Structures are given as C-alpha cells and as structure tokens.
Amino acid sequence: WPEDRPLFVRLSVTDWVAPCDSVPGGGWTEEESVELAKRLKSEGVDLIDCSTSGSSPMQQIPLAPGYQVRFAEDIRHQVKGMLTAAVGLITDAKQANDVLEQSRADMVFLGRVLLRDPNFVLNAAASLGVFAQYPHQYERGRNKSKLTFV
C-alpha cells in the first residue's frame, strides 16, 4: 500500500456472544481486537473503524445512543499511535462533536442518520455554529445568516 495514502480497516471489535453451552469461550472479544489492532498497526494500518458484529443469533447487543463509541476509545488509548473512528447510533451533531472533543475517537463515521437526513452535515454545522460549504449549485438556497458568505 502506498505510504502517502491512509490505510483504514473496519473491525468488528466484538460479536456480542457471551460464553454459553454452544460457545463455552464466548465469541470474539474486545481484548482480542486490541491485540489485533496492535498487529495491524505494525503492518501499517493508520485507522481502525471500530464497529461490532451483528452476525450471530446468540448475540446480545445493548443498543443505545453511541453504544459502540467505547470500543474506539479503548483501542485509541491502548494501541499507541492508532487512530480510531467511532460509529453506532451517533445521530446528532452534539453527540458526534462530544466524541471528538472528549478525545474518545479521532473521527466519527455516520451511516443511517445520513440516509434519514441527507442534509445532516449542513444542519449539524448550523446547530454547532460553524460554517459548512454548501455545494455551489445550492448556495442560493441557504438561509442567510452569519454562517453565509453570500
């Protein structure tokens, strides 16, 4: 992979499978992901997109706002120099900004919220009081405020 380009890996940090009769040792764990992240760092990976698996009928996923952010935070702090991206029910601007401001992750990757609200980024910028460049062809439709340049 070229040195001048970042290399990202999306990692299912856990599969949420607890030890049980059919899987005595449980499934893939956060501890195993930390060890894998260390190996990935030594192989030149720059950032881990910290997601989780939803692939087992035995999974017990504790769905809640930002429920996967802690995995990005843990890998970021346990693997020196590894950048992380947080995902998982991050649905509003303040929540996403807090993840970054509190150094819980280096990036926030959004998914379903962008499908539900294609203008999420522009609305988030306005709610946080920062300027976001509209595509040129849409600039005339922007509400005029201190965040406009036209």
Coordinates of N, CA and C in Angstrom, one line a residue:
W1 N 0.8 -1.2 0.0 CA 0.0 0.0 0.0 C 0.9 1.2 0.0
P2 N 0.6 2.2 -0.8 CA 1.4 3.4 -0.9 C 1.5 4.2 0.5
E3 N 2.7 4.5 0.9 CA 2.9 5.2 2.1 C 2.2 6.6 2.2
D4 N 2.0 7.2 1.1 CA 1.3 8.5 1.1 C -0.2 8.5 1.2
R5 N -0.7 7.3 1.3 CA -2.2 7.1 1.4 C -2.6 6.4 2.8
P6 N -3.6 6.9 3.4 CA -4.0 6.3 4.7 C -4.6 4.9 4.4
L7 N -4.4 4.0 5.4 CA -5.0 2.7 5.3 C -5.9 2.5 6.5
F8 N -7.2 2.3 6.2 CA -8.2 2.1 7.2 C -8.7 0.7 7.2
V9 N -9.0 0.2 8.3 CA -9.6 -1.2 8.5 C -10.9 -1.1 9.3
R10 N -11.9 -1.7 8.8 CA -13.2 -1.7 9.6 C -13.1 -3.0 10.4
L11 N -13.3 -2.9 11.7 CA -13.1 -4.1 12.6 C -14.3 -4.3 13.4
S12 N -14.9 -5.5 13.4 CA -15.9 -5.8 14.4 C -15.2 -6.2 15.7
V13 N -15.2 -5.2 16.6 CA -14.5 -5.3 17.9 C -15.0 -6.4 18.8
T14 N -16.3 -6.7 18.7 CA -16.9 -7.8 19.4 C -18.0 -8.3 18.6
D15 N -18.3 -9.6 18.8 CA -19.5 -10.2 18.2 C -20.7 -10.3 19.2
W16 N -20.5 -9.8 20.4 CA -21.5 -9.7 21.4 C -22.0 -11.1 21.9
V17 N -21.2 -12.2 21.7 CA -21.6 -13.5 22.1 C -20.9 -13.8 23.4
A18 N -21.7 -14.0 24.4 CA -21.2 -14.4 25.7 C -21.0 -15.9 25.8
P19 N -20.1 -16.3 26.7 CA -19.9 -17.7 26.9 C -21.3 -18.4 27.2
C20 N -21.5 -19.6 26.5 CA -22.7 -20.4 26.7 C -22.3 -21.8 26.4
D21 N -23.3 -22.7 26.5 CA -23.1 -24.1 26.2 C -22.5 -24.4 24.8
S22 N -23.0 -23.7 23.8 CA -22.6 -24.0 22.5 C -21.3 -23.2 22.1
V23 N -21.0 -22.2 22.9 CA -19.7 -21.4 22.7 C -19.1 -21.2 24.0
P24 N -18.5 -22.2 24.6 CA -18.0 -22.1 26.0 C -17.1 -20.9 26.3
G25 N -16.3 -20.6 25.3 CA -15.3 -19.5 25.5 C -15.9 -18.1 25.1
G26 N -17.1 -18.1 24.6 CA -17.7 -16.9 24.1 C -17.2 -16.6 22.7
G27 N -17.6 -15.5 22.1 CA -17.2 -15.1 20.8 C -16.0 -14.2 20.8
W28 N -15.8 -13.5 19.7 CA -14.7 -12.5 19.5 C -14.9 -11.4 20.6
T29 N -13.8 -11.1 21.2 CA -13.8 -10.1 22.3 C -13.1 -8.8 22.0
E30 N -13.3 -7.8 22.8 CA -12.6 -6.6 22.7 C -11.1 -6.7 23.0
E31 N -10.8 -7.6 23.9 CA -9.4 -7.9 24.2 C -8.7 -8.4 23.0
E32 N -9.3 -9.3 22.3 CA -8.7 -9.9 21.1 C -8.6 -8.8 20.0
S33 N -9.5 -7.9 20.0 CA -9.4 -6.8 19.0 C -8.3 -5.9 19.3
V34 N -8.0 -5.6 20.6 CA -6.9 -4.8 20.9 C -5.6 -5.4 20.5
E35 N -5.5 -6.7 20.7 CA -4.3 -7.4 20.2 C -4.1 -7.4 18.7
L36 N -5.3 -7.6 18.0 CA -5.3 -7.5 16.6 C -4.9 -6.1 16.1
A37 N -5.4 -5.1 16.8 CA -5.1 -3.7 16.4 C -3.6 -3.4 16.5
K38 N -3.0 -4.0 17.5 CA -1.5 -3.8 17.7 C -0.8 -4.4 16.5
R39 N -1.2 -5.6 16.1 CA -0.6 -6.2 14.9 C -0.9 -5.4 13.6
L40 N -2.1 -4.9 13.5 CA -2.5 -4.1 12.3 C -1.6 -2.8 12.3
K41 N -1.4 -2.2 13.4 CA -0.5 -1.0 13.5 C 0.9 -1.3 12.9
S42 N 1.4 -2.5 13.4 CA 2.7 -2.9 12.9 C 2.8 -3.2 11.4
E43 N 1.6 -3.5 10.8 CA 1.5 -3.8 9.4 C 1.2 -2.5 8.6
G44 N 1.1 -1.4 9.2 CA 0.9 -0.1 8.5 C -0.5 0.4 8.5
V45 N -1.4 -0.2 9.2 CA -2.8 0.4 9.3 C -2.7 1.7 10.1
D46 N -3.4 2.7 9.5 CA -3.5 4.0 10.2 C -4.7 4.3 11.1
L47 N -5.8 3.7 10.7 CA -7.0 3.9 11.4 C -7.9 2.7 11.5
I48 N -8.5 2.5 12.6 CA -9.5 1.4 12.7 C -10.9 2.0 12.9
D49 N -11.8 1.6 12.0 CA -13.2 1.9 12.1 C -13.8 0.9 13.1
C50 N -14.1 1.3 14.3 CA -14.5 0.4 15.4 C -16.0 0.1 15.4
S51 N -16.4 -0.9 14.7 CA -17.8 -1.3 14.7 C -17.9 -2.6 15.5
T52 N -19.1 -3.2 15.4 CA -19.3 -4.5 16.1 C -20.1 -5.4 15.2
S53 N -20.1 -6.7 15.4 CA -20.7 -7.7 14.6 C -22.2 -7.8 15.0
G54 N -23.0 -8.1 14.1 CA -24.4 -8.5 14.3 C -24.7 -9.8 13.6
S55 N -23.8 -10.7 13.7 CA -23.9 -11.9 12.8 C -24.3 -13.2 13.5
S56 N -24.5 -13.1 14.8 CA -24.8 -14.4 15.5 C -26.2 -14.3 16.1
P57 N -27.0 -15.4 16.0 CA -28.3 -15.5 16.7 C -28.1 -15.5 18.2
M58 N -26.9 -15.7 18.7 CA -26.7 -15.7 20.1 C -26.3 -14.3 20.7
Q59 N -26.1 -13.3 19.8 CA -25.6 -12.0 20.2 C -26.6 -11.3 21.2
Q60 N -26.1 -10.5 22.0 CA -26.9 -9.7 22.9 C -26.3 -8.3 22.8
I61 N -26.9 -7.5 21.9 CA -26.4 -6.2 21.6 C -27.1 -5.1 22.5
P62 N -26.4 -4.4 23.3 CA -27.0 -3.4 24.2 C -27.2 -2.1 23.4
L63 N -28.2 -2.0 22.5 CA -28.4 -0.8 21.7 C -28.8 0.4 22.5
A64 N -28.0 1.4 22.3 CA -28.3 2.7 22.9 C -27.5 3.8 22.1
P65 N -27.8 5.0 22.3 CA -27.0 6.1 21.5 C -25.5 5.9 21.8
G66 N -24.8 5.9 20.7 CA -23.3 5.8 20.8 C -22.8 4.5 21.4
Y67 N -23.5 3.4 21.3 CA -23.2 2.2 22.0 C -21.9 1.5 21.6
Q68 N -21.3 1.9 20.5 CA -20.0 1.4 20.0 C -18.8 2.3 20.3
V69 N -19.1 3.5 20.7 CA -18.0 4.5 20.8 C -16.9 4.1 21.8
R70 N -17.3 3.4 22.9 CA -16.3 2.9 23.8 C -15.2 2.0 23.2
F71 N -15.6 1.3 22.2 CA -14.6 0.5 21.5 C -13.5 1.3 20.8
A72 N -13.9 2.4 20.2 CA -13.0 3.3 19.5 C -12.1 3.9 20.6
E73 N -12.7 4.3 21.7 CA -11.9 4.9 22.8 C -10.9 4.0 23.3
D74 N -11.3 2.8 23.6 CA -10.4 1.8 24.2 C -9.2 1.5 23.3
I75 N -9.5 1.2 22.0 CA -8.4 0.9 21.1 C -7.5 2.1 21.0
R76 N -8.1 3.3 20.9 CA -7.3 4.5 20.7 C -6.3 4.7 21.9
H77 N -6.7 4.3 23.1 CA -5.9 4.5 24.3 C -5.0 3.4 24.5
Q78 N -5.3 2.2 24.0 CA -4.5 1.0 24.3 C -3.5 0.7 23.2
V79 N -3.7 1.2 22.0 CA -2.7 1.0 20.9 C -2.1 2.3 20.5
K80 N -0.9 2.5 21.0 CA -0.2 3.7 20.8 C -0.1 4.1 19.3
G81 N -0.6 5.3 19.0 CA -0.5 5.8 17.6 C -1.6 5.4 16.7
M82 N -2.5 4.5 17.1 CA -3.6 4.1 16.3 C -4.7 5.1 16.3
L83 N -5.1 5.6 15.2 CA -6.3 6.4 15.1 C -7.5 5.5 15.0
T84 N -8.6 6.1 15.6 CA -9.9 5.3 15.5 C -11.0 6.2 15.1
A85 N -12.0 5.5 14.5 CA -13.3 6.1 14.2 C -14.4 5.4 14.9
A86 N -15.3 6.3 15.5 CA -16.4 5.8 16.3 C -17.7 5.7 15.4
V87 N -18.5 4.7 15.6 CA -19.7 4.5 14.9 C -20.8 4.0 15.9
G88 N -22.0 3.9 15.5 CA -23.0 3.2 16.3 C -24.0 4.1 17.0
L89 N -25.1 4.4 16.3 CA -26.2 5.2 16.8 C -25.7 6.6 17.2
I90 N -24.9 7.2 16.4 CA -24.5 8.6 16.5 C -25.4 9.3 15.6
T91 N -26.4 10.1 16.3 CA -27.5 10.6 15.5 C -27.7 12.1 15.6
D92 N -26.8 12.8 16.3 CA -27.0 14.3 16.4 C -25.6 14.9 16.5
A93 N -25.6 16.2 16.1 CA -24.4 17.0 16.0 C -23.6 17.1 17.3
K94 N -24.3 17.3 18.4 CA -23.7 17.5 19.7 C -23.0 16.2 20.1
Q95 N -23.7 15.1 19.9 CA -23.2 13.8 20.3 C -21.9 13.5 19.5
A96 N -22.0 13.7 18.2 CA -20.8 13.5 17.4 C -19.6 14.4 17.8
N97 N -19.9 15.6 18.0 CA -18.9 16.6 18.4 C -18.3 16.2 19.8
D98 N -19.2 15.8 20.7 CA -18.7 15.4 22.0 C -17.7 14.2 21.9
V99 N -17.9 13.3 21.1 CA -17.0 12.2 20.9 C -15.6 12.7 20.5
L100 N -15.5 13.7 19.6 CA -14.3 14.3 19.2 C -13.7 15.2 20.3
E101 N -14.5 16.0 20.9 CA -14.0 17.0 21.9 C -13.5 16.3 23.1
Q102 N -14.1 15.1 23.4 CA -13.6 14.4 24.6 C -12.5 13.3 24.3
S103 N -12.0 13.4 23.1 CA -10.9 12.5 22.6 C -11.3 11.1 22.7
R104 N -12.5 10.7 22.5 CA -12.9 9.3 22.6 C -12.6 8.6 21.2
A105 N -12.5 9.4 20.2 CA -12.1 8.8 18.8 C -11.5 10.0 18.0
D106 N -10.8 9.6 17.0 CA -10.3 10.7 16.1 C -11.2 11.1 15.0
M107 N -12.1 10.2 14.6 CA -13.2 10.5 13.6 C -14.5 9.9 14.1
V108 N -15.5 10.5 13.5 CA -16.9 9.9 13.7 C -17.4 9.5 12.3
F109 N -17.7 8.3 12.1 CA -18.3 7.8 10.8 C -19.8 7.7 11.0
L110 N -20.5 8.2 10.1 CA -22.0 8.2 10.2 C -22.6 7.3 9.1
G111 N -23.7 6.7 9.4 CA -24.3 5.7 8.5 C -25.8 6.1 8.3
R112 N -26.6 5.4 9.0 CA -28.1 5.5 8.8 C -28.6 6.9 9.0
V113 N -28.0 7.7 9.8 CA -28.5 9.1 10.0 C -28.4 9.9 8.7
L114 N -27.4 9.6 7.9 CA -27.3 10.2 6.6 C -28.3 9.8 5.6
L115 N -28.8 8.6 5.7 CA -29.8 8.1 4.9 C -31.2 8.8 5.3
R116 N -31.4 8.9 6.6 CA -32.6 9.5 7.1 C -32.6 11.0 6.8
D117 N -31.4 11.7 6.9 CA -31.4 13.1 6.7 C -30.2 13.5 5.8
P118 N -30.4 13.6 4.5 CA -29.3 13.9 3.6 C -28.6 15.2 3.9
N119 N -29.3 16.1 4.6 CA -28.7 17.4 4.9 C -28.1 17.4 6.4
F120 N -27.9 16.2 6.9 CA -27.4 16.2 8.3 C -26.1 17.0 8.5
V121 N -25.2 16.9 7.6 CA -23.9 17.7 7.8 C -24.1 19.2 7.8
L122 N -24.9 19.7 6.9 CA -25.2 21.1 6.9 C -26.0 21.5 8.1
N123 N -27.0 20.7 8.5 CA -27.8 21.1 9.7 C -26.9 21.0 11.0
A124 N -26.0 20.0 11.0 CA -25.2 19.8 12.2 C -24.2 21.0 12.3
A125 N -23.7 21.5 11.2 CA -22.8 22.6 11.2 C -23.5 23.9 11.7
A126 N -24.7 24.1 11.2 CA -25.5 25.2 11.7 C -25.8 25.1 13.2
S127 N -26.2 23.9 13.7 CA -26.5 23.8 15.1 C -25.3 24.0 16.0
L128 N -24.1 23.7 15.5 CA -22.9 23.9 16.2 C -22.3 25.3 16.0
G129 N -22.9 26.1 15.1 CA -22.4 27.4 14.9 C -21.2 27.5 14.1
V130 N -21.0 26.6 13.2 CA -19.8 26.6 12.3 C -20.2 26.6 10.9
F131 N -19.3 27.1 10.0 CA -19.6 27.2 8.6 C -19.4 25.9 7.9
A132 N -20.3 25.5 7.1 CA -20.1 24.4 6.2 C -20.4 24.8 4.8
Q133 N -19.5 24.5 3.8 CA -19.6 25.0 2.5 C -20.8 24.2 1.8
Y134 N -21.8 24.9 1.3 CA -22.8 24.2 0.5 C -22.2 23.9 -0.9
P135 N -22.7 22.9 -1.5 CA -22.4 22.8 -3.0 C -22.8 24.1 -3.7
H136 N -21.9 24.5 -4.6 CA -22.1 25.8 -5.3 C -23.6 26.0 -5.8
Q137 N -24.1 24.9 -6.4 CA -25.4 25.0 -7.1 C -26.5 25.1 -6.1
Y138 N -26.3 24.9 -4.8 CA -27.3 25.0 -3.8 C -27.1 26.3 -2.9
E139 N -26.0 27.0 -3.1 CA -25.7 28.1 -2.2 C -26.8 29.1 -2.1
R140 N -27.5 29.4 -3.2 CA -28.6 30.4 -3.2 C -29.7 30.0 -2.3
G141 N -29.9 28.7 -2.0 CA -31.0 28.2 -1.2 C -30.7 28.3 0.3
R142 N -29.4 28.6 0.7 CA -29.0 28.6 2.1 C -29.8 29.8 2.8
N143 N -30.2 29.5 4.0 CA -30.8 30.6 4.8 C -29.7 31.6 5.1
K144 N -29.9 32.8 4.9 CA -28.9 33.8 5.1 C -28.7 34.0 6.7
S145 N -27.4 33.9 7.1 CA -27.1 34.1 8.5 C -25.6 34.5 8.6
K146 N -25.1 34.5 9.8 CA -23.7 34.8 10.0 C -22.8 33.7 9.4
L147 N -23.4 32.6 9.1 CA -22.6 31.4 8.5 C -22.6 31.4 7.0
T148 N -23.1 32.5 6.4 CA -23.0 32.5 4.9 C -22.0 33.5 4.5
F149 N -21.5 33.4 3.3 CA -20.6 34.3 2.8 C -21.2 35.1 1.6
V150 N -22.4 34.8 1.2 CA -23.1 35.5 0.1 C -24.1 36.5 0.6

